């Protein structure tokens, strides 16, 4: 009996996977000094040492950022896979969310959510392979925007896409709502909002005074939040990046 118990315990341990997830609104690479500097963004991201990075406010071949595919540039600089999930066309290209991953990306998909002040919005999902057992994890880059009523509708839409998924799901990004707000309270009905250790404020990056960026796990999933921190980066964007260590069972 003891041998069978030890074998089962070993199997349970081997079935868990630790994943390091980051989120960062990069403001199309424009720093507090008003300079667009993707190598600087890449340096910040490299220091996060994350397995998967959810990015917001990312340009794809727009005029304002010189026609550059920003995800492709960052992916090449970091040695990650990358994908862009546009909200809408913008200045000859597209504007939206993105994800970079050093884990294999199995699928990716852009999901439309209700607009903000008439401007189309979407969230971007990638399904990642965690290990050789076939275990997968969906990571969703989220940017909510607009009035509280608009963001409430967006939160409902995001939840409707993922609440019944069979595999584990993580939301990461800029929710433009503070803890205790109606939008965060709505999300907390179906999602566990990771509590940060130490400083919690994420915006504005040079003198942060509010917490609006989060990592969330679905309450129905067996995911342990090991730690969650804000990185004290004051210059590269108008937001500070987040890193969360998660254990997926």
CSV table of C-alpha atoms in Angstrom, one decimal:
chain,number,residue,atom,x,y,z
A,1,UNK,CA,0.0,0.0,0.0
A,2,UNK,CA,2.8,2.4,0.9
A,3,UNK,CA,4.5,1.8,-2.4
A,4,UNK,CA,1.3,2.5,-4.3
A,5,UNK,CA,0.8,5.7,-2.3
A,6,UNK,CA,4.3,6.9,-3.0
A,7,UNK,CA,3.9,6.2,-6.7
A,8,UNK,CA,0.7,8.2,-6.8
A,9,UNK,CA,2.3,11.1,-5.0
A,10,UNK,CA,5.2,11.0,-7.5
A,11,UNK,CA,2.7,11.1,-10.3
A,12,UNK,CA,0.9,14.0,-8.8
A,13,UNK,CA,4.1,15.9,-8.4
A,14,UNK,CA,5.2,15.3,-11.9
A,15,UNK,CA,1.8,16.5,-13.2
A,16,UNK,CA,2.3,20.0,-11.9
A,17,UNK,CA,4.0,22.7,-13.9
A,18,UNK,CA,5.3,26.0,-12.8
A,19,UNK,CA,4.8,28.9,-15.2
A,20,UNK,CA,6.2,32.4,-15.0
A,21,UNK,CA,3.7,34.9,-16.5
A,22,UNK,CA,4.3,38.6,-17.2
A,23,UNK,CA,2.0,41.4,-18.3
A,24,UNK,CA,3.1,44.8,-19.6
A,25,UNK,CA,1.3,47.6,-21.3
A,26,UNK,CA,4.1,48.9,-23.5
A,27,UNK,CA,2.4,52.0,-25.0
A,28,UNK,CA,3.7,51.0,-28.4
A,29,UNK,CA,7.2,51.2,-27.0
A,30,UNK,CA,7.0,54.9,-26.1
A,31,UNK,CA,8.7,55.7,-22.8
A,32,UNK,CA,8.2,58.5,-20.3
A,33,UNK,CA,10.9,60.3,-22.2
A,34,UNK,CA,8.6,60.3,-25.3
A,35,UNK,CA,11.0,58.1,-27.2
A,36,UNK,CA,9.9,54.9,-29.0
A,37,UNK,CA,12.6,52.4,-28.1
A,38,UNK,CA,11.8,48.7,-28.7
A,39,UNK,CA,15.3,47.5,-27.7
A,40,UNK,CA,14.7,49.2,-24.3
A,41,UNK,CA,11.4,47.3,-24.0
A,42,UNK,CA,13.2,44.1,-24.9
A,43,UNK,CA,15.7,44.7,-22.2
A,44,UNK,CA,12.9,45.1,-19.6
A,45,UNK,CA,11.2,42.0,-20.9
A,46,UNK,CA,14.4,40.0,-20.9
A,47,UNK,CA,14.9,40.9,-17.2
A,48,UNK,CA,11.5,39.4,-16.3
A,49,UNK,CA,12.6,35.9,-17.4
A,50,UNK,CA,9.0,35.0,-18.1
A,51,UNK,CA,7.8,31.9,-19.9
A,52,UNK,CA,4.9,33.9,-21.4
A,53,UNK,CA,4.4,37.7,-21.7
A,54,UNK,CA,1.0,39.4,-22.3
A,55,UNK,CA,1.5,42.8,-23.9
A,56,UNK,CA,-1.0,45.6,-24.4
A,57,UNK,CA,-0.9,48.7,-26.7
A,58,UNK,CA,1.2,47.1,-29.4
A,59,UNK,CA,1.5,48.4,-33.0
A,60,UNK,CA,1.8,46.3,-36.1
A,61,UNK,CA,3.2,48.3,-39.0
A,62,UNK,CA,1.6,51.7,-38.1
A,63,UNK,CA,2.8,55.1,-39.3
A,64,UNK,CA,3.4,56.4,-35.8
A,65,UNK,CA,6.0,53.7,-35.1
A,66,UNK,CA,7.7,53.6,-38.5
A,67,UNK,CA,5.8,50.7,-40.1
A,68,UNK,CA,7.5,48.2,-37.8
A,69,UNK,CA,5.9,44.9,-36.8
A,70,UNK,CA,6.6,45.4,-33.1
A,71,UNK,CA,5.9,41.8,-32.0
A,72,UNK,CA,8.2,40.4,-34.7
A,73,UNK,CA,11.0,42.7,-33.6
A,74,UNK,CA,10.6,41.9,-29.9
A,75,UNK,CA,10.3,38.2,-30.6
A,76,UNK,CA,13.5,38.2,-32.6
A,77,UNK,CA,15.4,40.3,-29.9
A,78,UNK,CA,14.2,37.9,-27.1
A,79,UNK,CA,14.2,34.5,-29.0
A,80,UNK,CA,10.5,34.0,-28.3
A,81,UNK,CA,7.5,33.1,-30.4
A,82,UNK,CA,5.1,35.9,-30.8
A,83,UNK,CA,1.7,36.8,-32.1
A,84,UNK,CA,-0.5,40.0,-32.4
A,85,UNK,CA,-4.2,40.2,-31.8
A,86,UNK,CA,-5.4,43.5,-33.3
A,87,UNK,CA,-8.3,45.6,-31.9
A,88,UNK,CA,-8.7,47.5,-35.2
A,89,UNK,CA,-6.8,49.0,-38.2
A,90,UNK,CA,-4.7,52.0,-37.2
A,91,UNK,CA,-2.5,54.4,-39.3
A,92,UNK,CA,-2.0,52.0,-42.1
A,93,UNK,CA,-1.4,49.0,-39.8
A,94,UNK,CA,-3.1,47.5,-36.7
A,95,UNK,CA,-3.2,48.3,-33.0
A,96,UNK,CA,-3.9,45.8,-30.3
A,97,UNK,CA,-2.6,43.1,-27.8
A,98,UNK,CA,0.2,40.6,-28.2
A,99,UNK,CA,1.8,37.6,-26.6
A,100,UNK,CA,5.4,36.4,-26.5
A,101,UNK,CA,6.2,32.9,-25.4
A,102,UNK,CA,9.1,30.6,-25.0
A,103,UNK,CA,6.7,27.7,-24.5
A,104,UNK,CA,5.3,26.2,-27.8
A,105,UNK,CA,2.2,27.9,-29.0
A,106,UNK,CA,-0.4,25.4,-30.2
A,107,UNK,CA,-3.2,27.8,-31.3
A,108,UNK,CA,-4.0,31.5,-31.2
A,109,UNK,CA,-7.2,33.4,-31.5
A,110,UNK,CA,-8.5,37.0,-31.3
A,111,UNK,CA,-11.9,37.5,-29.5
A,112,UNK,CA,-13.9,40.6,-30.1
A,113,UNK,CA,-15.3,42.3,-27.0
A,114,UNK,CA,-17.6,45.4,-26.7
A,115,UNK,CA,-16.2,48.6,-28.0
A,116,UNK,CA,-15.0,51.7,-26.0
A,117,UNK,CA,-16.4,55.0,-27.2
A,118,UNK,CA,-17.0,53.4,-30.6
A,119,UNK,CA,-13.5,52.0,-31.0
A,120,UNK,CA,-13.3,48.2,-31.5
A,121,UNK,CA,-11.6,46.1,-28.9
A,122,UNK,CA,-10.5,42.5,-28.6
A,123,UNK,CA,-8.6,40.1,-26.3
A,124,UNK,CA,-5.8,37.8,-27.7
A,125,UNK,CA,-5.5,34.2,-26.6
A,126,UNK,CA,-2.8,31.7,-27.1
A,127,UNK,CA,-3.0,28.0,-26.1
A,128,UNK,CA,0.4,26.8,-24.9
A,129,UNK,CA,1.9,23.3,-24.5
A,130,UNK,CA,3.2,22.9,-21.0
A,131,UNK,CA,5.0,19.6,-21.2
A,132,UNK,CA,5.2,16.3,-23.1
A,133,UNK,CA,2.0,15.0,-21.5
A,134,UNK,CA,-0.2,17.1,-23.7
A,135,UNK,CA,-1.2,19.5,-20.9
A,136,UNK,CA,-2.2,22.9,-22.2
A,137,UNK,CA,-2.7,26.4,-20.8
A,138,UNK,CA,-4.6,29.4,-22.3
A,139,UNK,CA,-3.1,32.8,-21.7
A,140,UNK,CA,-5.2,35.8,-22.6
A,141,UNK,CA,-3.8,39.3,-23.1
A,142,UNK,CA,-6.5,41.8,-21.9
A,143,UNK,CA,-6.9,45.5,-22.3
A,144,UNK,CA,-10.3,46.9,-21.0
A,145,UNK,CA,-11.1,50.5,-21.8
A,146,UNK,CA,-13.7,53.2,-21.7
A,147,UNK,CA,-16.4,54.1,-19.2
A,148,UNK,CA,-17.2,51.8,-16.3
A,149,UNK,CA,-20.4,50.6,-18.1
A,150,UNK,CA,-18.3,49.8,-21.2
A,151,UNK,CA,-15.7,48.0,-19.2
A,152,UNK,CA,-18.4,46.0,-17.3
A,153,UNK,CA,-19.7,44.8,-20.6
A,154,UNK,CA,-16.2,43.9,-21.7
A,155,UNK,CA,-15.6,42.0,-18.5
A,156,UNK,CA,-18.8,40.0,-19.0
A,157,UNK,CA,-17.8,39.3,-22.6
A,158,UNK,CA,-14.3,38.1,-21.6
A,159,UNK,CA,-15.7,35.8,-19.0
A,160,UNK,CA,-18.3,34.4,-21.4
A,161,UNK,CA,-15.5,33.3,-23.7
A,162,UNK,CA,-13.5,31.4,-21.1
A,163,UNK,CA,-15.7,30.4,-18.2
A,164,UNK,CA,-16.6,26.9,-19.6
A,165,UNK,CA,-13.2,26.1,-21.2
A,166,UNK,CA,-12.0,22.6,-20.3
A,167,UNK,CA,-8.3,23.6,-19.9
A,168,UNK,CA,-6.9,26.2,-17.4
A,169,UNK,CA,-7.1,29.9,-18.4
A,170,UNK,CA,-5.1,32.9,-17.2
A,171,UNK,CA,-6.0,36.6,-17.9
A,172,UNK,CA,-3.2,39.1,-17.8
A,173,UNK,CA,-3.0,42.8,-18.6
A,174,UNK,CA,-4.5,46.3,-18.2
A,175,UNK,CA,-8.0,46.3,-16.8
A,176,UNK,CA,-8.3,50.0,-16.2
A,177,UNK,CA,-10.1,49.3,-12.9
A,178,UNK,CA,-8.9,49.4,-9.3
A,179,UNK,CA,-9.5,46.8,-6.6
A,180,UNK,CA,-13.0,47.2,-5.1
A,181,UNK,CA,-14.4,48.8,-8.3
A,182,UNK,CA,-17.6,47.3,-9.8
A,183,UNK,CA,-15.6,45.9,-12.8
A,184,UNK,CA,-13.1,44.1,-10.6
A,185,UNK,CA,-15.9,42.9,-8.3
A,186,UNK,CA,-17.7,41.5,-11.4
A,187,UNK,CA,-14.5,39.7,-12.5
A,188,UNK,CA,-13.9,38.3,-9.0
A,189,UNK,CA,-17.1,36.3,-9.3
A,190,UNK,CA,-15.4,33.9,-11.8
A,191,UNK,CA,-11.7,34.8,-11.5
A,192,UNK,CA,-9.1,34.8,-8.7
A,193,UNK,CA,-7.3,38.1,-8.8
A,194,UNK,CA,-3.7,37.5,-7.8
A,195,UNK,CA,-2.7,39.6,-4.8
A,196,UNK,CA,0.6,41.4,-5.3
A,197,UNK,CA,3.5,41.2,-2.8
A,198,UNK,CA,5.1,44.6,-1.9
A,199,UNK,CA,4.2,47.7,-4.0
A,200,UNK,CA,0.9,47.2,-5.8
A,201,UNK,CA,0.6,50.4,-8.0
A,202,UNK,CA,1.3,50.0,-11.7
A,203,UNK,CA,0.4,53.4,-13.3
A,204,UNK,CA,1.8,55.9,-14.1
A,205,UNK,CA,5.2,54.3,-14.2
A,206,UNK,CA,7.3,57.2,-13.0
A,207,UNK,CA,5.2,57.9,-9.9
A,208,UNK,CA,2.6,55.2,-9.7
A,209,UNK,CA,-0.5,55.9,-7.6
A,210,UNK,CA,-3.0,53.3,-8.8
A,211,UNK,CA,-3.3,49.5,-9.4
A,212,UNK,CA,-4.9,48.8,-12.7
A,213,UNK,CA,-2.9,45.9,-14.1
A,214,UNK,CA,-3.5,42.3,-13.0
A,215,UNK,CA,-3.0,38.6,-13.5
A,216,UNK,CA,-6.1,36.5,-12.9
A,217,UNK,CA,-6.8,32.8,-12.8
A,218,UNK,CA,-10.1,31.1,-13.3
A,219,UNK,CA,-11.5,30.1,-9.9
A,220,UNK,CA,-12.5,26.7,-11.2
A,221,UNK,CA,-8.9,25.8,-12.2
A,222,UNK,CA,-6.4,24.2,-10.0
A,223,UNK,CA,-3.7,26.9,-10.2
A,224,UNK,CA,-1.7,28.0,-7.2
A,225,UNK,CA,-0.4,31.6,-7.2
A,226,UNK,CA,3.1,31.3,-5.8
A,227,UNK,CA,3.9,35.0,-5.9
A,228,UNK,CA,3.0,38.1,-7.9
A,229,UNK,CA,5.0,41.3,-8.0
A,230,UNK,CA,5.2,44.7,-9.7
A,231,UNK,CA,8.6,45.4,-11.3
A,232,UNK,CA,9.9,48.9,-10.5
A,233,UNK,CA,10.6,50.0,-14.1
A,234,UNK,CA,9.9,53.8,-14.3
A,235,UNK,CA,10.9,54.7,-17.9
A,236,UNK,CA,10.3,52.3,-20.8
A,237,UNK,CA,6.4,52.7,-20.8
A,238,UNK,CA,3.8,54.6,-18.8
A,239,UNK,CA,2.9,51.3,-17.0
A,240,UNK,CA,5.0,49.1,-14.8
A,241,UNK,CA,5.3,45.4,-15.7
A,242,UNK,CA,4.0,42.5,-13.6
A,243,UNK,CA,5.4,39.0,-13.0
A,244,UNK,CA,3.5,36.1,-11.5
A,245,UNK,CA,4.7,32.6,-10.6
A,246,UNK,CA,1.9,30.1,-11.1
A,247,UNK,CA,1.7,26.4,-10.4
A,248,UNK,CA,-0.7,24.6,-12.8
A,249,UNK,CA,-1.8,21.2,-11.5
